[in-house]
mmCIF file of C-alpha atoms in Angstrom:
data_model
loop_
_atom_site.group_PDB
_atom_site.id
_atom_site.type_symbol
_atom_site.label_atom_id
_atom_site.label_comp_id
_atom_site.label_asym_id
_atom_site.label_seq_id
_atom_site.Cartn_x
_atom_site.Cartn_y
_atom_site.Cartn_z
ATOM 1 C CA UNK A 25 82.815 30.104 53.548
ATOM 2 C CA UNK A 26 85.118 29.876 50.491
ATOM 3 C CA UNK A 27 88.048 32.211 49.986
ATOM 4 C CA UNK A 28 86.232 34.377 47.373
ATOM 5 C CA UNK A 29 83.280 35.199 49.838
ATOM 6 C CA UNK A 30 85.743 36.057 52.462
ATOM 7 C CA UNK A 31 87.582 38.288 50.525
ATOM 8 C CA UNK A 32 84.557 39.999 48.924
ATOM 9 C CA UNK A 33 83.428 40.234 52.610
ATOM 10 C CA UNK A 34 86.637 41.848 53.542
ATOM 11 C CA UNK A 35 86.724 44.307 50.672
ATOM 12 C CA UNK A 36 82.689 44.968 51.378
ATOM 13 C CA UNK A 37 84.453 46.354 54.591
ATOM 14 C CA UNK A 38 87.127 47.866 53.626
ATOM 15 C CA UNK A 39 84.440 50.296 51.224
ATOM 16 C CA UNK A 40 82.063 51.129 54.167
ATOM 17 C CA UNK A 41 85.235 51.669 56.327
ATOM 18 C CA UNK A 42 86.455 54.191 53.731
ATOM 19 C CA UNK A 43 83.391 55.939 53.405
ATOM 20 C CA UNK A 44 82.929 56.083 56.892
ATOM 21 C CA UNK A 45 85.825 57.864 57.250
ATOM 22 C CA UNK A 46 85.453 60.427 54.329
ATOM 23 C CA UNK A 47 81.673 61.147 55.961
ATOM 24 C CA UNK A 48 83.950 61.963 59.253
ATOM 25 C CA UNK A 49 86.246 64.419 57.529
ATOM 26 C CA UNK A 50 83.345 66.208 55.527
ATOM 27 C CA UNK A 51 81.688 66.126 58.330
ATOM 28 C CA UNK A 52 85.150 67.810 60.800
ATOM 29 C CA UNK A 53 85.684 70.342 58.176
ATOM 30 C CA UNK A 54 81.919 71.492 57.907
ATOM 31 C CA UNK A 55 81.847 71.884 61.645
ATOM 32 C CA UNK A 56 84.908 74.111 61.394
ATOM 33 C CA UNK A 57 83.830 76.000 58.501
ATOM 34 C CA UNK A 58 80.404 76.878 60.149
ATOM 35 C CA UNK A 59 81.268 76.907 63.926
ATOM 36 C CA UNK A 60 84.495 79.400 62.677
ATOM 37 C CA UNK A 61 82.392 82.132 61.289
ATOM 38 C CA UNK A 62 81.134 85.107 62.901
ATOM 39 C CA UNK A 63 77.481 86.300 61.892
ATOM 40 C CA UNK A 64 77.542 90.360 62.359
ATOM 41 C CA UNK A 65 74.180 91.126 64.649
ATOM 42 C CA UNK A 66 72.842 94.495 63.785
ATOM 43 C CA UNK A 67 71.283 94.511 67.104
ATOM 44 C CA UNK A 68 74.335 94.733 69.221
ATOM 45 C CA UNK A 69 75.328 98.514 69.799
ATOM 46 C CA UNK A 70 78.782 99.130 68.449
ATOM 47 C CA UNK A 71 81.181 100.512 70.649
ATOM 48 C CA UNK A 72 82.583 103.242 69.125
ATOM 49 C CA UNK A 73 85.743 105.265 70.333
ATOM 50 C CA UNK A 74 85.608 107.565 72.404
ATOM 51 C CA UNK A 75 87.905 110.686 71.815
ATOM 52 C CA UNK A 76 90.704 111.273 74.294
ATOM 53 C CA UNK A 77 90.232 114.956 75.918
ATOM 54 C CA UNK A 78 93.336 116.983 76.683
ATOM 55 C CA UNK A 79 94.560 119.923 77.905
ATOM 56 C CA UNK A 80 97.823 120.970 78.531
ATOM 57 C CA UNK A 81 99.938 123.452 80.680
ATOM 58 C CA UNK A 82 103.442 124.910 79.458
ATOM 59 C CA UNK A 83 106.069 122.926 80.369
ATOM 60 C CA UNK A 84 108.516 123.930 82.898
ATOM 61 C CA UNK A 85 112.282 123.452 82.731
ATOM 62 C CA UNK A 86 113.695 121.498 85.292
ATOM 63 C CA UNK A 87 116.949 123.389 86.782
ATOM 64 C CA UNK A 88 119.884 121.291 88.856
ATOM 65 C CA UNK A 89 119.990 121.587 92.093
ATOM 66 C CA UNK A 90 122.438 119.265 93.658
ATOM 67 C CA UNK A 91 123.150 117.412 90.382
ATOM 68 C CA UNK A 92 122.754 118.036 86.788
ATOM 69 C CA UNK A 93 118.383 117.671 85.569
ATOM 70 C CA UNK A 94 117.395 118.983 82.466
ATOM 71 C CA UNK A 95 114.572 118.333 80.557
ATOM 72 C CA UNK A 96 110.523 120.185 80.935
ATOM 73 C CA UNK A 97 107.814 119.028 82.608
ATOM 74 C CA UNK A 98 103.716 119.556 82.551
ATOM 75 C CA UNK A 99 100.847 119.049 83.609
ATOM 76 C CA UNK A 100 98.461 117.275 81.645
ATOM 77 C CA UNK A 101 94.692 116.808 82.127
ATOM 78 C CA UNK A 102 93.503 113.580 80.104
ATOM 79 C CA UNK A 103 89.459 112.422 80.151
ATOM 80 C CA UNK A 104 89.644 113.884 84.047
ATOM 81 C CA UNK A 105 92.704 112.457 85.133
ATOM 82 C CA UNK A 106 95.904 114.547 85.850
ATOM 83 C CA UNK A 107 99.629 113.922 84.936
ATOM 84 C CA UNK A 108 102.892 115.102 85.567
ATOM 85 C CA UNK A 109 104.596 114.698 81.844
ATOM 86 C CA UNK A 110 108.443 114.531 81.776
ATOM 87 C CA UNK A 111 109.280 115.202 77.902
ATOM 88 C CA UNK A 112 112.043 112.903 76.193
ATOM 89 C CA UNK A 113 114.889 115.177 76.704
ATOM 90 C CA UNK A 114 114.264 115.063 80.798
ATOM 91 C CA UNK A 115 117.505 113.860 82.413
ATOM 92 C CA UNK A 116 118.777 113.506 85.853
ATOM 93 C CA UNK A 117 121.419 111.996 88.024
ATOM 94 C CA UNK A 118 121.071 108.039 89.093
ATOM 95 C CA UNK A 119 120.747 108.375 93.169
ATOM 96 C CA UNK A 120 119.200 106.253 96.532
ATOM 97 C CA UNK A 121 115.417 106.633 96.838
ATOM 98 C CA UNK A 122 114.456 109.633 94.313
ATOM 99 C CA UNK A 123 111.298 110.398 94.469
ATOM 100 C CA UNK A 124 108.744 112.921 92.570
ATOM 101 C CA UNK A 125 107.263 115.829 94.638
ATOM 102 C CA UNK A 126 105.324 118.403 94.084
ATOM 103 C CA UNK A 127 106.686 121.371 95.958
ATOM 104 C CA UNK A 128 104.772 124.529 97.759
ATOM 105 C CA UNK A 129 107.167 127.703 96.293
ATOM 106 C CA UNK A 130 108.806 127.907 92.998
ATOM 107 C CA UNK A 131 112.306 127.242 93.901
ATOM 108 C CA UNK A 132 113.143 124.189 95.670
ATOM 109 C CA UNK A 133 116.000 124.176 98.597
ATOM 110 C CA UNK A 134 118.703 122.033 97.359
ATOM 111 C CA UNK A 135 118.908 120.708 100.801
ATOM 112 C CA UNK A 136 116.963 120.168 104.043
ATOM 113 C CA UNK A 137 113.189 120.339 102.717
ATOM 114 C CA UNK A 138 110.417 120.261 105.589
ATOM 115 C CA UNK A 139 107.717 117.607 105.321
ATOM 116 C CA UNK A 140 105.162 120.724 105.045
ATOM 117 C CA UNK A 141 106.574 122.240 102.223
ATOM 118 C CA UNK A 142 106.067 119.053 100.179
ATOM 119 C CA UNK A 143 103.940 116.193 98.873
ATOM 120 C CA UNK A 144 105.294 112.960 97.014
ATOM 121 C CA UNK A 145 103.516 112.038 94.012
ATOM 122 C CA UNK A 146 106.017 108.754 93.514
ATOM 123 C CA UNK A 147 109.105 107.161 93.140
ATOM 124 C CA UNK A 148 111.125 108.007 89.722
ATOM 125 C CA UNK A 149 110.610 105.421 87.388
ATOM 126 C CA UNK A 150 113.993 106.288 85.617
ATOM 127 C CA UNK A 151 116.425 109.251 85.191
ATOM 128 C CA UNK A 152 116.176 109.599 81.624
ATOM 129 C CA UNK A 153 113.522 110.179 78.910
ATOM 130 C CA UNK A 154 109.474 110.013 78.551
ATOM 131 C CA UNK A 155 107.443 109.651 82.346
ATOM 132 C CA UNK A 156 104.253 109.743 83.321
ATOM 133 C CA UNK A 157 103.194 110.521 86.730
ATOM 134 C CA UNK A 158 99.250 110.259 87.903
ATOM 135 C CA UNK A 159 98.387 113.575 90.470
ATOM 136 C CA UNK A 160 96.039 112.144 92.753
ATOM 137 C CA UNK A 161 92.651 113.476 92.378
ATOM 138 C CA UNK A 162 92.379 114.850 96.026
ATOM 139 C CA UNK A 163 95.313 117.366 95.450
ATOM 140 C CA UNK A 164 94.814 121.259 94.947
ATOM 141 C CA UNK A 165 97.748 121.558 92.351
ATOM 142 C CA UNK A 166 97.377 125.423 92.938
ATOM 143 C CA UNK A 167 98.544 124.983 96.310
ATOM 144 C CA UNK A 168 101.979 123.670 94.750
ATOM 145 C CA UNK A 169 104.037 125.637 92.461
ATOM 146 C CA UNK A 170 106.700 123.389 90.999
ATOM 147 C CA UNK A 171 107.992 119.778 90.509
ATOM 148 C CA UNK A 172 111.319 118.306 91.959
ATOM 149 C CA UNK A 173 113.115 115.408 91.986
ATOM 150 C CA UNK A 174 114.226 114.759 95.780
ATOM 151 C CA UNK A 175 116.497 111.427 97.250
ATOM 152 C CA UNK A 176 115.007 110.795 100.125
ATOM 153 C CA UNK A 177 117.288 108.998 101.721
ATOM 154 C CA UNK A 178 119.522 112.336 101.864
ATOM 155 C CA UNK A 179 116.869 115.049 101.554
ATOM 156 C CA UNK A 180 118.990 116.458 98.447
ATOM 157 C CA UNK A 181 116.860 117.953 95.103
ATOM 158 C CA UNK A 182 118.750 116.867 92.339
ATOM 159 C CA UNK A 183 116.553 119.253 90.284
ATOM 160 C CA UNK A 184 113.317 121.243 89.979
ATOM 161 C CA UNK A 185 110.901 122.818 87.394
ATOM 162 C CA UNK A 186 108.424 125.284 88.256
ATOM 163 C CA UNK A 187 104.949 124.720 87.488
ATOM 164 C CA UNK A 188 103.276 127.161 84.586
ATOM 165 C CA UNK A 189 100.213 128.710 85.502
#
């Protein structure tokens, strides 16, 4: 074979090669384009939000009882579910092992609570600002008339809110 031949050979190569490759990047991108979109199916039901339910008690004001708490409380009922709601302004003391109780009368010993009198709800997430708290769904809440928040460790309230009716 004589030099031209090879090279037209080589460039007759070099042209399908190239076109090969631009059929491969057409072909890439279309796959993208079409496999990309979303078609919208008027068949499928739409979920649509539902609207939160609420209802709200009065808040409480927490009082000290060993230490310094201020700040309200409530309970709030959202789609069936129950809350205790600190407000932003709640504040207590840092201590071992607080917890949140509900408590059966509307003032809370500072000391020396009986087991009874008393049913924990959960630890304190933090001493200061916005908390939520679930109430279990098994509890009477009109058995309990306020909220405290009680170490533990030392049976001590640091503070307590009544519960609005």
């Amino acid at each position: 074979m004589s030099a031209t031949g090879l090279e037209l050979l080589i460039n007759l190569g070099n042209t399908i090669a190239m076109k090969f490759k631009i059929l491969a990047i057409i072909s890439i991108f279309t796959l993208l384009t079409v496999g990309c979109t979303t078609g919208v199916n008027s068949d499928q039901p739409v979920n649509e939000a539902q609207p939160i339910t609420r209802t709200n008690t009065q808040p409480g004001s927490f009082v000290a009882g060993e230490y310094p708490t201020q700040g309200t409380v409530k309970v709030l009922t959202e789609n069936g579910k129950r809350y205790l709601e600190f407000n932003g302004n709640f504040k207590t003391s840092k201590g071992p092992d607080l917890f949140v109780i509900l408590y059966r009368d509307d003032t809370v010993p500072t000391s020396g609570i009986q087991e009874k009198d008393y049913l924990k709800i959960s630890r304190l997430q933090k001493t200061s600002g916005n908390q939520r708290y679930a109430i279990p769904n098994d509890v009477k809440l009109g058995d309990y008339q306020s909220v405290a928040i009680w170490c533990r460790q030392f049976n001590t309230t640091f503070g307590y809110a009544s519960l609005a009716r």
